[in-house]
Amino acid sequence: MKTGFIGLGAMGAPMARYLHARGLLTVVGNRTQSKADALARELEVRAARSADNFADCDVVAMCVSLDADVLENVQALAQVLKPGAVVVDHSTVSVQTARRAAAMLHEHGIGFVDAPVSGGVEGARNGKLSVMAGGDAEAIEKVRPVLEAYASRISHMGATGAGQATKAVNQVLVAGINEAVCEGLALGEKLGLDAERLLPTLMAGAAGNWFLEKRGGTMMRSEFAPGFKSAHMLKDLRIVRDIAREASIQLSTLELALADYGRLVDQGDGDSDTSALIKLKRGN
Amino acid sequence: MKTGFIGLGAMGAPMARYLHARGLLTVVGNRTQSKADALARELEVRAARSADNFADCDVVAMCVSLDADVLENVQALAQVLKPGAVVVDHSTVSVQTARRAAAMLHEHGIGFVDAPVSGGVEGARNGKLSVMAGGDAEAIEKVRPVLEAYASRISHMGATGAGQATKAVNQVLVAGINEAVCEGLALGEKLGLDAERLLPTLMAGAAGNWFLEKRGGTMMRSEFAPGFKSAHMLKDLRIVRDIAREASIQLSTLELALADYGRLVDQGDGDSDTSALIKLKRGN
């Protein structure tokens, strides 16, 4: 099965490497061409210069940033992929974007799976992402060998858009947990508690969570290398807000997180890990 | 080592049983006498009718509800325990209460350890609590065999009060995580996502946490048997608010949780598990 991969960022690059390790990767593409060229050279695959280079692919996986990027890529791929091919999108975008992408491809007999992921850069690097997939069962079965290359869990959540709906729920949890952890640890600092003793104690009880385990130590040392960039969190939360509004549900934790990450990005921390939120909670 | 245990609630009763299993339990006490009588009969230990019944104890452990309960018990024990005995308090109370209790006992040559716990009723039932201890090292070493009976982790966090300070941090995390999980799952319901598929998918990624794992399934079935009662959460959060004010730190997630648990208790859900918060998030 010939697979292309578009979007070689902090998540996409390790995912493409796992595809290569399974002998599935044929061609890589990236907005900044030099990145695609470098990875293609290293892995001895093709670097795409245009959508045409994906024409022979059975599957094209994609992990980009914005809704517009997804739609632009999908529009180009719709013109070149053969009927029966499937595009699988790992980006976090709106449910509507997923539906538009599916419709654009469907016209040409091409399948689409919305398949956002969770697990962070760690999950991408160790090939243990959680994939939340929306689309028809046939398309998902077709791309399963691709997803299995970098996922520890693949959940078929429902029709097109159900993957993005699940990711929205995931991001409400992630953002709210970040708020709780950053706020709690800022309090711990003010109370003079020792990080070395505090963090394992918190992890051992009902406060235990992924973010505390992965980011507790670094944030208390004020190390904010991403990880997951605050600007990306803000983008995701805006998507979630739209989804929540459409579903007529009030989400107060989400509103708090939106305000906080908006402030964080405004003060120049957009490229910092989301754990930089502790700076606001410390009051500086 | 003769040990007494006061407060045989959802946490205290299983803790006392673990002490008994290690051959450490001598006497049990409880505000509602019939509970102490029943457990004492079952375990073939003494049921206390007054503080005098603890006079021969080397250690008295306590797990009660309110600051006033702790101080009342400590005042009575100070009159009867022998010098060198240690009182260990597992209740969640203020740092000041811990310091007052320590001072009252110190006058009589009796030690004190503030040792709130995390891990919920599950942690108490399976003997895997996380204990956050404050006090001098000698007193903590003395009570270590007692703590080891029901704890998987014992952290000496600092001087008297440091255990309660750590618990305050723990409860900021717990309350904020509850907000995030209840809000996210309420959104998931509105979006029509299937709980059976949603919960393991969320657990597998960066949203993973203790509360989701233990309470996600029950709350989506609207089962709210405690667990940890909402009224107790509200009490704890009020203690945390006082601690935060004294430390001059603004905690917005905490304020949100205080308002939400206040509403929940007002509407008659004080005896429901904290996961009943999803009712507010659903908008009903």
Coordinates of C-alpha atoms in Angstrom, one line a residue, chain A residues 18-276:
Chain A
Y18 CA 6.7 5.1 11.7
L19 CA 5.0 4.7 8.3
H20 CA 8.5 4.3 6.8
A21 CA 9.4 1.7 9.4
R22 CA 6.5 -0.4 8.2
G23 CA 7.5 0.0 4.6
L24 CA 4.4 2.0 3.8
L25 CA 5.8 5.5 3.1
T26 CA 6.2 6.5 -0.6
V27 CA 6.2 10.3 -0.6
V28 CA 6.2 13.2 1.9
G29 CA 5.1 16.8 1.5
N30 CA 5.4 19.9 3.6
R31 CA 4.6 23.6 3.2
T32 CA 8.3 24.5 3.9
Q33 CA 9.8 22.4 1.1
S34 CA 13.3 22.1 2.7
K35 CA 11.8 20.0 5.5
A36 CA 10.2 17.6 3.1
D37 CA 13.4 17.4 1.1
A38 CA 15.5 16.6 4.1
L39 CA 13.2 13.8 5.5
A40 CA 12.8 12.4 1.9
R41 CA 16.5 12.2 1.5
E42 CA 17.0 10.6 4.9
L43 CA 14.3 8.0 4.4
E44 CA 15.0 7.5 0.7
V45 CA 11.4 8.3 -0.3
R46 CA 10.1 11.0 -2.7
A47 CA 9.6 14.7 -1.7
A48 CA 6.4 16.1 -3.2
R49 CA 6.6 19.4 -5.0
S50 CA 2.9 19.4 -5.8
A51 CA -0.3 17.4 -5.4
D52 CA 0.6 15.5 -8.6
N53 CA 3.3 13.7 -6.7
F54 CA 0.6 11.9 -4.6
A55 CA -1.2 10.6 -7.7
D56 CA -0.1 6.9 -7.2
C57 CA -0.9 6.8 -3.5
D58 CA -3.6 4.5 -2.1
V59 CA -3.7 6.5 1.1
V60 CA -2.6 10.1 1.9
A61 CA -2.4 11.0 5.6
M62 CA -2.2 14.6 6.6
C63 CA -1.3 16.4 9.9
V64 CA -1.5 20.2 9.3
S65 CA -2.6 23.2 11.4
L66 CA -5.6 25.1 10.1
D67 CA -8.9 24.3 8.5
A68 CA -7.9 26.2 5.4
D69 CA -4.7 24.1 5.1
V70 CA -6.8 20.9 5.2
L71 CA -9.3 22.1 2.6
E72 CA -6.5 23.4 0.3
N73 CA -4.7 20.1 0.4
V74 CA -8.0 18.1 0.0
Q75 CA -9.0 20.2 -3.0
A76 CA -5.7 19.5 -4.8
L77 CA -5.7 15.8 -3.9
A78 CA -9.3 15.4 -5.1
Q79 CA -8.0 16.3 -8.6
V80 CA -5.1 13.7 -8.7
L81 CA -5.9 10.7 -6.5
K82 CA -7.4 7.6 -8.1
P83 CA -11.0 6.5 -7.2
G84 CA -10.8 4.2 -4.2
A85 CA -7.9 6.1 -2.6
V86 CA -8.5 7.4 0.9
V87 CA -7.4 10.7 2.5
V88 CA -7.0 10.5 6.3
D89 CA -6.7 13.8 8.2
H90 CA -5.0 13.9 11.6
S91 CA -5.4 17.7 12.0
T92 CA -7.7 19.2 14.6
V93 CA -10.3 21.1 12.7
S94 CA -14.0 21.8 12.8
V95 CA -16.7 19.1 12.2
Q96 CA -17.8 21.2 9.2
T97 CA -14.3 21.1 7.6
A98 CA -14.3 17.4 8.0
R99 CA -17.7 17.2 6.2
R100 CA -16.6 19.6 3.5
A101 CA -13.4 17.6 2.9
A102 CA -15.4 14.3 2.7
A103 CA -17.9 15.8 0.2
M104 CA -15.1 17.2 -2.0
L105 CA -13.4 13.8 -2.2
H106 CA -16.6 11.8 -2.4
E107 CA -17.4 13.5 -5.8
H108 CA -14.3 11.9 -7.2
G109 CA -14.9 8.5 -5.6
I110 CA -12.2 9.1 -3.0
G111 CA -12.7 8.2 0.7
F112 CA -12.1 10.4 3.7
V113 CA -11.5 9.7 7.4
D114 CA -11.3 12.5 10.0
A115 CA -8.8 11.1 12.5
P116 CA -7.5 13.6 15.0
V117 CA -5.1 12.3 17.5
S118 CA -4.2 12.6 21.2
G119 CA -1.1 11.7 23.1
G120 CA 1.1 14.7 22.4
V121 CA 4.6 14.7 20.9
E122 CA 5.4 11.8 23.2
G123 CA 2.6 9.8 21.7
A124 CA 3.8 10.6 18.2
R125 CA 7.5 9.9 19.0
N126 CA 6.8 6.5 20.6
G127 CA 4.1 5.5 18.2
K128 CA 1.3 5.4 20.8
L129 CA -1.2 7.9 19.7
S130 CA -4.9 7.6 20.4
V131 CA -6.8 8.0 17.1
M132 CA -10.4 9.2 17.1
A133 CA -11.8 8.3 13.7
G134 CA -15.0 9.4 11.8
G135 CA -16.1 8.1 8.5
D136 CA -17.5 4.9 7.0
A137 CA -16.2 1.6 8.2
E138 CA -14.9 0.6 4.8
A139 CA -12.6 3.7 4.5
I140 CA -11.4 3.2 8.1
E141 CA -10.6 -0.5 7.4
K142 CA -8.6 0.6 4.4
V143 CA -6.4 3.0 6.3
R144 CA -6.1 0.8 9.4
P145 CA -2.6 -0.5 8.5
V146 CA -1.5 3.2 8.2
L147 CA -3.0 4.2 11.6
E148 CA -1.6 1.1 13.3
A149 CA 1.9 2.3 12.4
Y150 CA 1.7 5.1 15.0
A151 CA -1.4 4.5 17.1
S152 CA -1.9 2.4 20.2
R153 CA -5.6 2.8 20.0
I154 CA -7.9 3.4 17.0
S155 CA -11.5 4.2 17.9
H156 CA -14.2 4.4 15.2
M157 CA -16.4 7.0 16.7
G158 CA -19.1 7.3 14.1
A159 CA -19.8 9.0 10.7
T160 CA -17.7 11.8 9.2
G161 CA -17.0 14.5 11.8
A162 CA -17.3 12.1 14.8
G163 CA -13.6 12.0 15.1
Q164 CA -13.4 15.8 15.3
A165 CA -16.4 15.9 17.8
T166 CA -14.4 13.5 20.0
K167 CA -11.3 15.6 19.7
A168 CA -13.3 18.6 20.8
V169 CA -14.4 16.7 24.0
N170 CA -10.7 15.6 24.4
Q171 CA -9.6 19.2 24.3
V172 CA -12.1 20.4 26.8
L173 CA -10.6 17.8 29.2
V174 CA -7.0 18.7 28.2
A175 CA -7.5 22.5 28.6
G176 CA -9.4 22.2 31.9
I177 CA -6.8 19.8 33.3
N178 CA -4.0 22.2 32.3
E179 CA -5.8 24.9 34.2
A180 CA -6.2 22.7 37.3
V181 CA -2.6 21.5 37.3
C182 CA -1.0 24.9 36.6
E183 CA -3.2 26.5 39.3
G184 CA -2.5 23.8 41.9
L185 CA 1.3 23.8 41.3
A186 CA 1.4 27.6 41.4
L187 CA -0.3 27.4 44.8
G188 CA 2.2 24.7 45.9
E189 CA 5.1 27.0 45.0
K190 CA 3.6 29.8 47.0
L191 CA 3.2 27.5 50.0
G192 CA 6.8 26.6 49.7
L193 CA 6.3 22.9 48.9
D194 CA 9.2 21.0 47.4
A195 CA 8.5 19.9 43.8
E196 CA 10.5 16.7 44.2
R197 CA 8.1 15.5 46.9
L198 CA 4.9 17.2 45.7
L199 CA 4.7 15.8 42.2
P200 CA 4.9 12.0 43.0
T201 CA 2.5 12.6 46.0
L202 CA -0.1 14.2 43.8
M203 CA 0.3 11.6 41.0
A204 CA -0.3 8.7 43.6
G205 CA -3.8 9.8 44.4
A206 CA -7.0 11.1 42.9
A207 CA -5.3 14.1 41.3
G208 CA -3.2 11.8 39.0
N209 CA -3.3 12.7 35.3
W210 CA -1.2 12.6 32.1
F211 CA -0.3 16.4 32.0
L212 CA 0.9 16.4 35.6
E213 CA 3.1 13.3 34.9
K214 CA 4.5 14.7 31.7
R215 CA 4.8 18.4 32.4
G216 CA 4.7 18.9 36.2
G217 CA 8.5 18.7 36.6
T218 CA 9.4 20.9 33.6
M219 CA 6.9 23.6 34.4
M220 CA 8.0 23.9 38.0
R221 CA 11.5 24.4 36.6
S222 CA 10.0 27.1 34.2
E223 CA 11.0 25.0 31.2
F224 CA 8.4 25.6 28.5
A225 CA 9.8 24.0 25.3
P226 CA 6.8 22.4 23.4
G227 CA 5.2 19.9 23.7
F228 CA 2.0 21.3 22.6
K229 CA 2.2 25.0 21.7
S230 CA -0.1 27.5 23.5
A231 CA -1.1 29.0 20.1
H232 CA -2.3 25.6 18.9
M233 CA -4.3 25.1 22.1
L234 CA -6.0 28.5 21.5
K235 CA -6.8 27.5 18.0
D236 CA -8.3 24.2 19.1
L237 CA -10.3 25.8 21.9
R238 CA -11.8 28.3 19.4
I239 CA -12.9 25.3 17.3
V240 CA -14.4 23.7 20.5
R241 CA -16.3 26.9 21.3
D242 CA -17.9 26.9 17.9
I243 CA -18.9 23.2 18.4
A244 CA -20.2 23.9 21.9
R245 CA -22.3 26.9 20.6
E246 CA -23.8 24.8 17.9
A247 CA -24.7 22.2 20.5
S248 CA -26.2 24.9 22.8
I249 CA -24.1 24.0 25.8
Q250 CA -22.4 26.4 28.2
L251 CA -18.9 25.4 29.1
S252 CA -17.4 27.6 31.8
T253 CA -14.1 25.8 32.1
L254 CA -13.6 26.2 28.4
E255 CA -14.3 29.9 28.5
L256 CA -11.8 30.3 31.3
A257 CA -9.2 28.4 29.3
L258 CA -9.9 30.5 26.2
A259 CA -9.4 33.7 28.1
D260 CA -6.2 32.4 29.7
Y261 CA -4.6 31.0 26.5
G262 CA -5.6 34.2 24.7
R263 CA -3.7 36.2 27.3
L264 CA -0.8 33.8 27.2
V265 CA -0.5 34.1 23.4
D266 CA -0.9 37.9 23.6
Q267 CA 2.0 38.2 26.0
G268 CA 4.2 36.4 23.5
D269 CA 4.0 32.8 24.8
G270 CA 2.3 31.4 21.7
D271 CA 5.2 29.1 20.9
S272 CA 5.7 28.0 24.5
D273 CA 4.2 24.7 25.7
T274 CA 0.7 24.9 27.2
S275 CA 2.3 24.4 30.6
A276 CA 3.5 28.0 30.4

